[in-house]
Amino acid sequence: MKRFFLTGAAILAFTFSFAQDNEATVGQDGLLNQAYVTQAGLLNEAGVQQLGDFNYAGVAQDGSYNGAIISQQGDGNWAIINQTGASYNGAGILQSGDGNDAQIWQSDGSVGNVGSITQIGDDNDARIYQTDLSGSNLGQIIQLGSGNYAEISQGVIAADNFALILQSGDGNLARITQAGYSFDNLAYIFQTGNNNEAEISQSGLSSGNYAYISQTGDGNFAGIYQQFGSGNYASIIQNGTGHVATITQTGSGNYATVVQGNAP
């Protein structure tokens, strides 16, 4: 069921051989950059490469079979990877531009997670949280443009969920939450345009649900909320400007599709 979209540098972040003991490499070219690496446990690796000025990169790993990679090109970027008490996690983070903020937290009881954040542009903010008792998850965020915010949260007894956010444009907001006894759910958000907002929540004894949001245009809002049920399908497709759509599903075996477009 898993579907992976890792490309480019993101693939590199998750192809560690795990054949060596702890290893850390830091390379910096510019002014007043900061990089911190702390590792404990077995077979940890790190990375960190910064090209530009006033960048900050922090990596902390505690556990086994962890990876990590931070690569920043530009000025005033901030990146943090924190992986503790878990096994065979990856991470990621690649930022090209100025003033971007990216954070990945993979914490206790979080097993087999990946991560990945790619931001190309300025003043973007991306967060991935895969936390307690969260296993075999992949969360990936890609943002192309400026002033975008994206967040993926998977945790508190959540397993085998898949979440993907792709934003192209400026001032967009996207959030996916899979938590609270959430299993085998799929969530996708694709945004092309400016000032769009999309939110997907799959939680509360939910499993086998599918949620898809596609927005092309400006100033649209879409929300999908699936809880206390299984086998639900929900999709919202918006083309144009100023649309609002919400789908709420409680129960099992429901199907809903909303398509919105402006009149010619």
Short mmCIF file of N, CA, C and O in Angstrom, two decimals, residues 24-28 35-37 47-49:
data_model
loop_
_atom_site.label_atom_id
_atom_site.label_comp_id
_atom_site.label_asym_id
_atom_site.label_seq_id
_atom_site.Cartn_x
_atom_site.Cartn_y
_atom_site.Cartn_z
N ALA A 24 29.84 11.63 11.44
CA ALA A 24 29.30 12.98 11.28
C ALA A 24 30.19 13.77 10.34
O ALA A 24 31.41 13.75 10.45
N THR A 25 29.60 14.47 9.40
CA THR A 25 30.34 15.31 8.46
C THR A 25 29.69 16.68 8.38
O THR A 25 28.48 16.78 8.16
N VAL A 26 30.45 17.73 8.59
CA VAL A 26 29.93 19.09 8.52
C VAL A 26 30.78 19.90 7.55
O VAL A 26 32.00 19.94 7.67
N GLY A 27 30.15 20.55 6.58
CA GLY A 27 30.86 21.43 5.67
C GLY A 27 30.13 22.76 5.57
O GLY A 27 28.93 22.79 5.30
N GLN A 28 30.83 23.85 5.77
CA GLN A 28 30.20 25.18 5.75
C GLN A 28 31.04 26.16 4.93
O GLN A 28 32.25 26.20 5.05
N ALA A 35 26.43 24.96 13.15
CA ALA A 35 26.02 23.58 12.96
C ALA A 35 26.34 22.77 14.21
O ALA A 35 27.44 22.88 14.77
N TYR A 36 25.38 21.97 14.66
CA TYR A 36 25.54 21.15 15.85
C TYR A 36 25.13 19.71 15.54
O TYR A 36 24.08 19.48 14.94
N VAL A 37 25.94 18.77 15.96
CA VAL A 37 25.63 17.35 15.76
C VAL A 37 25.88 16.61 17.07
O VAL A 37 26.96 16.71 17.64
N GLY A 47 25.32 14.56 8.60
CA GLY A 47 25.57 15.25 7.35
C GLY A 47 25.82 16.70 7.65
O GLY A 47 26.70 17.03 8.40
N VAL A 48 25.03 17.59 7.10
CA VAL A 48 25.06 19.05 7.26
C VAL A 48 26.03 19.67 6.26
O VAL A 48 27.23 19.44 6.32
N GLN A 49 25.52 20.42 5.35
CA GLN A 49 26.32 21.22 4.43
C GLN A 49 25.61 22.55 4.27
O GLN A 49 24.43 22.59 3.94
#
